[in-house]
Amino acid sequence: MTTLNDKLAWRYATKKFDASKVVPEDKLERIIEAVRLTATSSGLQPFELMVITNAEIREKIRAVAWNQAQITDCSHLMVFAAWDDITPDRVNMMFDLTNEVRGFRNEGWENYRQMLLGIVAERGTEGNYQSAARQAYIALGSAMIAAAFEEVDATPMEGFDPAAVDEILGLKEKGLRSVIILPLGYRADEGDWLVNLKKVRRSRENFVTEIK
C-alpha cells in the first residue's frame, strides 16, 4: 500500500514540465480544496489563491521570474497572494462568517474578536502583511502535499519580482500582494536534470530532537 510519505518521497521540485500534459479537473479541484481547508491563525484565511491557465499572462509572469520555463510549461500556475493588511473589516468579515455558518454567537468568541482587533491595530500594516504571508506559506505546504498525493508535480518558486506580478495580476487593487508561486503539471520524460537524482534530506538523528 502506498503511503503519503511514499508520495512525498516521490515528489521533487520539477525543473522541466511536459507542456502537453494537463492536470485533470478533479485532481486540480482536490488540490485547491486542500488549500481552502488549510489551517490559519484565528481562522482568518488572510490570503487568496490565483489559478492561472491564461498563456499570455503566464508569459508576462515568466518575464519577471528569471525566465523560468516551468511557469509557462506547467498545466496550471498557482499564485498565493496575501492580504496587504489585516484590517478591521477583514477580521469582522471572517468572524461574522463564523457566526453565520455556526448559527450562533458565542461570548468568548466575541471577546476574542475584540482582542484580535486590538492586536492587528497595534501590529500595523506591514506587520499584518508579514503575518498573512506566513499563513500563505502554510497553504503552500498543503498544496504541495495534496499535489504529491494526486501524483501531480509541483515546483514552489520565490524567484520572481513580487511587485511586477502584483501589477500583472492587478493585486494591489484587490488589497493583495503576491507571496509565492506554484506551477502544477507533469514532469517531462527528458531534459530534467533533477528527476533521477536521489532526494537528499538530513537523517532523523540529525533533524529531530525529542524532549521528554
Short mmCIF file of N, CA, C and O in Angstrom, two decimals, residues 10-77:
data_model
loop_
_atom_site.label_atom_id
_atom_site.label_comp_id
_atom_site.label_asym_id
_atom_site.label_seq_id
_atom_site.Cartn_x
_atom_site.Cartn_y
_atom_site.Cartn_z
N TRP A 10 8.44 10.61 -3.46
CA TRP A 10 8.36 10.64 -4.93
C TRP A 10 8.49 12.05 -5.48
O TRP A 10 9.11 12.28 -6.52
N ARG A 11 7.92 13.03 -4.77
CA ARG A 11 7.87 14.40 -5.29
C ARG A 11 9.25 15.04 -5.27
O ARG A 11 10.11 14.69 -4.47
N TYR A 12 9.43 16.01 -6.14
CA TYR A 12 10.64 16.82 -6.16
C TYR A 12 10.30 18.12 -6.85
O TYR A 12 9.22 18.26 -7.44
N ALA A 13 11.19 19.07 -6.78
CA ALA A 13 10.95 20.38 -7.42
C ALA A 13 11.20 20.23 -8.92
O ALA A 13 12.34 20.35 -9.38
N THR A 14 10.16 19.96 -9.65
CA THR A 14 10.27 19.65 -11.08
C THR A 14 10.90 20.81 -11.85
O THR A 14 10.47 21.95 -11.73
N LYS A 15 11.92 20.49 -12.62
CA LYS A 15 12.63 21.52 -13.38
C LYS A 15 12.14 21.64 -14.82
O LYS A 15 12.33 22.67 -15.46
N LYS A 16 11.51 20.58 -15.33
CA LYS A 16 11.01 20.63 -16.71
C LYS A 16 9.66 19.90 -16.78
O LYS A 16 9.59 18.70 -16.53
N PHE A 17 8.64 20.67 -17.11
CA PHE A 17 7.30 20.10 -17.26
C PHE A 17 7.05 19.70 -18.71
O PHE A 17 7.60 20.29 -19.64
N ASP A 18 6.17 18.72 -18.87
CA ASP A 18 5.67 18.34 -20.19
C ASP A 18 4.49 19.25 -20.50
O ASP A 18 3.40 19.09 -19.93
N ALA A 19 4.69 20.20 -21.39
CA ALA A 19 3.67 21.21 -21.67
C ALA A 19 2.42 20.62 -22.32
O ALA A 19 1.37 21.28 -22.36
N SER A 20 2.50 19.39 -22.82
CA SER A 20 1.35 18.78 -23.48
C SER A 20 0.41 18.10 -22.50
O SER A 20 -0.71 17.71 -22.88
N LYS A 21 0.82 17.96 -21.25
CA LYS A 21 0.01 17.23 -20.27
C LYS A 21 -0.73 18.20 -19.36
O LYS A 21 -0.14 19.15 -18.84
N VAL A 22 -2.01 17.95 -19.17
CA VAL A 22 -2.88 18.82 -18.38
C VAL A 22 -3.36 18.07 -17.14
O VAL A 22 -3.75 16.90 -17.22
N VAL A 23 -3.31 18.73 -16.01
CA VAL A 23 -3.82 18.13 -14.77
C VAL A 23 -5.34 18.01 -14.88
O VAL A 23 -6.02 19.00 -15.16
N PRO A 24 -5.89 16.82 -14.67
CA PRO A 24 -7.34 16.65 -14.75
C PRO A 24 -8.07 17.55 -13.76
O PRO A 24 -7.57 17.84 -12.67
N GLU A 25 -9.26 17.96 -14.13
CA GLU A 25 -10.03 18.91 -13.33
C GLU A 25 -10.29 18.38 -11.92
O GLU A 25 -10.24 19.14 -10.94
N ASP A 26 -10.58 17.08 -11.79
CA ASP A 26 -10.89 16.55 -10.46
C ASP A 26 -9.67 16.60 -9.54
O ASP A 26 -9.79 16.93 -8.35
N LYS A 27 -8.49 16.31 -10.08
CA LYS A 27 -7.27 16.39 -9.27
C LYS A 27 -7.00 17.84 -8.88
O LYS A 27 -6.64 18.15 -7.73
N LEU A 28 -7.14 18.76 -9.84
CA LEU A 28 -6.92 20.17 -9.57
C LEU A 28 -7.85 20.65 -8.46
O LEU A 28 -7.41 21.35 -7.53
N GLU A 29 -9.11 20.29 -8.53
CA GLU A 29 -10.08 20.74 -7.53
C GLU A 29 -9.75 20.20 -6.15
O GLU A 29 -9.95 20.90 -5.14
N ARG A 30 -9.24 18.98 -6.07
CA ARG A 30 -8.87 18.44 -4.76
C ARG A 30 -7.66 19.17 -4.18
O ARG A 30 -7.57 19.38 -2.97
N ILE A 31 -6.74 19.57 -5.04
CA ILE A 31 -5.59 20.36 -4.57
C ILE A 31 -6.06 21.73 -4.09
O ILE A 31 -5.64 22.22 -3.03
N ILE A 32 -6.93 22.36 -4.86
CA ILE A 32 -7.47 23.66 -4.46
C ILE A 32 -8.22 23.55 -3.14
O ILE A 32 -8.09 24.41 -2.24
N GLU A 33 -9.00 22.48 -2.99
CA GLU A 33 -9.75 22.31 -1.75
C GLU A 33 -8.83 22.12 -0.56
O GLU A 33 -9.11 22.61 0.55
N ALA A 34 -7.70 21.45 -0.75
CA ALA A 34 -6.72 21.30 0.33
C ALA A 34 -6.20 22.67 0.76
O ALA A 34 -5.98 22.91 1.95
N VAL A 35 -5.99 23.56 -0.21
CA VAL A 35 -5.56 24.93 0.11
C VAL A 35 -6.66 25.65 0.90
O VAL A 35 -6.41 26.30 1.91
N ARG A 36 -7.89 25.51 0.44
CA ARG A 36 -9.02 26.18 1.11
C ARG A 36 -9.20 25.70 2.54
O ARG A 36 -9.57 26.47 3.43
N LEU A 37 -8.91 24.43 2.79
CA LEU A 37 -9.10 23.84 4.12
C LEU A 37 -7.90 24.04 5.04
O LEU A 37 -7.93 23.61 6.19
N THR A 38 -6.86 24.69 4.55
CA THR A 38 -5.65 24.89 5.34
C THR A 38 -5.93 25.59 6.67
O THR A 38 -6.73 26.54 6.72
N ALA A 39 -5.25 25.15 7.71
CA ALA A 39 -5.34 25.83 9.00
C ALA A 39 -4.70 27.20 8.91
O ALA A 39 -3.63 27.36 8.30
N THR A 40 -5.37 28.21 9.48
CA THR A 40 -4.79 29.56 9.53
C THR A 40 -5.03 30.16 10.90
O THR A 40 -5.99 29.80 11.59
N SER A 41 -4.18 31.08 11.28
CA SER A 41 -4.28 31.71 12.59
C SER A 41 -5.63 32.42 12.75
O SER A 41 -6.02 33.23 11.90
N SER A 42 -6.34 32.07 13.80
CA SER A 42 -7.66 32.63 14.10
C SER A 42 -8.68 32.34 13.00
O SER A 42 -9.74 32.96 12.96
N GLY A 43 -8.35 31.42 12.11
CA GLY A 43 -9.26 31.07 11.02
C GLY A 43 -9.50 32.20 10.03
O GLY A 43 -10.51 32.21 9.32
N LEU A 44 -8.56 33.12 9.93
CA LEU A 44 -8.79 34.31 9.09
C LEU A 44 -8.65 34.06 7.60
O LEU A 44 -9.16 34.83 6.80
N GLN A 45 -7.91 33.02 7.19
CA GLN A 45 -7.61 32.80 5.77
C GLN A 45 -7.14 34.11 5.12
O GLN A 45 -7.73 34.57 4.14
N PRO A 46 -6.02 34.69 5.60
CA PRO A 46 -5.64 36.02 5.13
C PRO A 46 -4.85 36.02 3.82
O PRO A 46 -3.82 36.68 3.69
N PHE A 47 -5.33 35.27 2.87
CA PHE A 47 -4.69 35.19 1.56
C PHE A 47 -5.72 34.69 0.56
O PHE A 47 -6.79 34.20 0.95
N GLU A 48 -5.40 34.81 -0.72
CA GLU A 48 -6.25 34.26 -1.77
C GLU A 48 -5.38 33.49 -2.74
O GLU A 48 -4.16 33.65 -2.77
N LEU A 49 -6.01 32.64 -3.52
CA LEU A 49 -5.31 31.78 -4.46
C LEU A 49 -5.73 32.11 -5.88
O LEU A 49 -6.92 32.13 -6.20
N MET A 50 -4.76 32.41 -6.73
CA MET A 50 -4.99 32.61 -8.15
C MET A 50 -4.56 31.34 -8.90
O MET A 50 -3.46 30.84 -8.65
N VAL A 51 -5.41 30.83 -9.76
CA VAL A 51 -5.08 29.66 -10.57
C VAL A 51 -5.11 30.09 -12.03
O VAL A 51 -6.17 30.41 -12.57
N ILE A 52 -3.93 30.13 -12.66
CA ILE A 52 -3.77 30.78 -13.96
C ILE A 52 -3.47 29.77 -15.05
O ILE A 52 -2.50 29.01 -14.96
N THR A 53 -4.30 29.79 -16.08
CA THR A 53 -4.03 29.00 -17.28
C THR A 53 -3.81 29.90 -18.49
O THR A 53 -3.30 29.43 -19.52
N ASN A 54 -4.16 31.17 -18.39
CA ASN A 54 -4.01 32.11 -19.50
C ASN A 54 -2.55 32.21 -19.94
O ASN A 54 -1.68 32.58 -19.16
N ALA A 55 -2.30 31.85 -21.19
CA ALA A 55 -0.92 31.76 -21.70
C ALA A 55 -0.23 33.12 -21.73
O ALA A 55 0.96 33.24 -21.40
N GLU A 56 -0.96 34.16 -22.12
CA GLU A 56 -0.36 35.49 -22.22
C GLU A 56 0.07 36.00 -20.85
O GLU A 56 1.16 36.57 -20.70
N ILE A 57 -0.78 35.80 -19.85
CA ILE A 57 -0.44 36.25 -18.51
C ILE A 57 0.75 35.47 -17.97
O ILE A 57 1.65 36.03 -17.32
N ARG A 58 0.79 34.19 -18.24
CA ARG A 58 1.92 33.38 -17.75
C ARG A 58 3.23 33.77 -18.43
O ARG A 58 4.29 33.74 -17.80
N GLU A 59 3.17 34.16 -19.68
CA GLU A 59 4.37 34.67 -20.36
C GLU A 59 4.86 35.93 -19.68
O GLU A 59 6.07 36.13 -19.50
N LYS A 60 3.95 36.80 -19.29
CA LYS A 60 4.33 38.03 -18.60
C LYS A 60 4.96 37.73 -17.25
O LYS A 60 5.95 38.37 -16.85
N ILE A 61 4.41 36.77 -16.54
CA ILE A 61 4.97 36.40 -15.24
C ILE A 61 6.34 35.77 -15.42
O ILE A 61 7.28 36.07 -14.67
N ARG A 62 6.49 34.93 -16.43
CA ARG A 62 7.79 34.30 -16.69
C ARG A 62 8.86 35.37 -16.92
O ARG A 62 10.01 35.22 -16.46
N ALA A 63 8.50 36.44 -17.60
CA ALA A 63 9.47 37.50 -17.91
C ALA A 63 9.98 38.21 -16.66
O ALA A 63 11.06 38.79 -16.68
N VAL A 64 9.20 38.16 -15.57
CA VAL A 64 9.65 38.80 -14.32
C VAL A 64 10.00 37.75 -13.27
O VAL A 64 10.04 38.04 -12.07
N ALA A 65 10.25 36.52 -13.74
CA ALA A 65 10.57 35.42 -12.83
C ALA A 65 11.78 34.66 -13.35
O ALA A 65 11.78 33.43 -13.41
N TRP A 66 12.80 35.41 -13.72
CA TRP A 66 14.08 34.83 -14.14
C TRP A 66 13.92 33.88 -15.32
O TRP A 66 14.69 32.95 -15.50
N ASN A 67 12.87 34.11 -16.11
CA ASN A 67 12.63 33.32 -17.32
C ASN A 67 12.52 31.82 -17.03
O ASN A 67 12.94 30.98 -17.85
N GLN A 68 11.95 31.48 -15.91
CA GLN A 68 11.82 30.07 -15.55
C GLN A 68 10.70 29.41 -16.37
O GLN A 68 9.54 29.80 -16.29
N ALA A 69 11.09 28.38 -17.12
CA ALA A 69 10.18 27.78 -18.10
C ALA A 69 9.00 27.06 -17.45
O ALA A 69 7.95 26.89 -18.08
N GLN A 70 9.15 26.64 -16.19
CA GLN A 70 8.05 25.92 -15.54
C GLN A 70 6.77 26.76 -15.51
O GLN A 70 5.66 26.22 -15.53
N ILE A 71 6.92 28.07 -15.49
CA ILE A 71 5.77 28.96 -15.38
C ILE A 71 4.86 28.86 -16.60
O ILE A 71 3.63 28.91 -16.49
N THR A 72 5.46 28.69 -17.77
CA THR A 72 4.67 28.59 -19.00
C THR A 72 4.44 27.15 -19.44
O THR A 72 3.49 26.88 -20.18
N ASP A 73 5.29 26.22 -19.01
CA ASP A 73 5.16 24.83 -19.45
C ASP A 73 4.25 24.01 -18.56
O ASP A 73 3.83 22.91 -18.94
N CYS A 74 3.96 24.50 -17.36
CA CYS A 74 3.11 23.73 -16.45
C CYS A 74 1.67 23.73 -16.94
O CYS A 74 1.29 24.46 -17.86
N SER A 75 0.86 22.92 -16.28
CA SER A 75 -0.56 22.85 -16.61
C SER A 75 -1.33 24.03 -16.02
O SER A 75 -2.10 24.70 -16.69
N HIS A 76 -1.11 24.28 -14.73
CA HIS A 76 -1.77 25.38 -14.02
C HIS A 76 -0.74 26.08 -13.14
O HIS A 76 0.10 25.42 -12.52
N LEU A 77 -0.82 27.39 -13.09
CA LEU A 77 0.07 28.17 -12.25
C LEU A 77 -0.71 28.73 -11.08
O LEU A 77 -1.68 29.48 -11.27
#
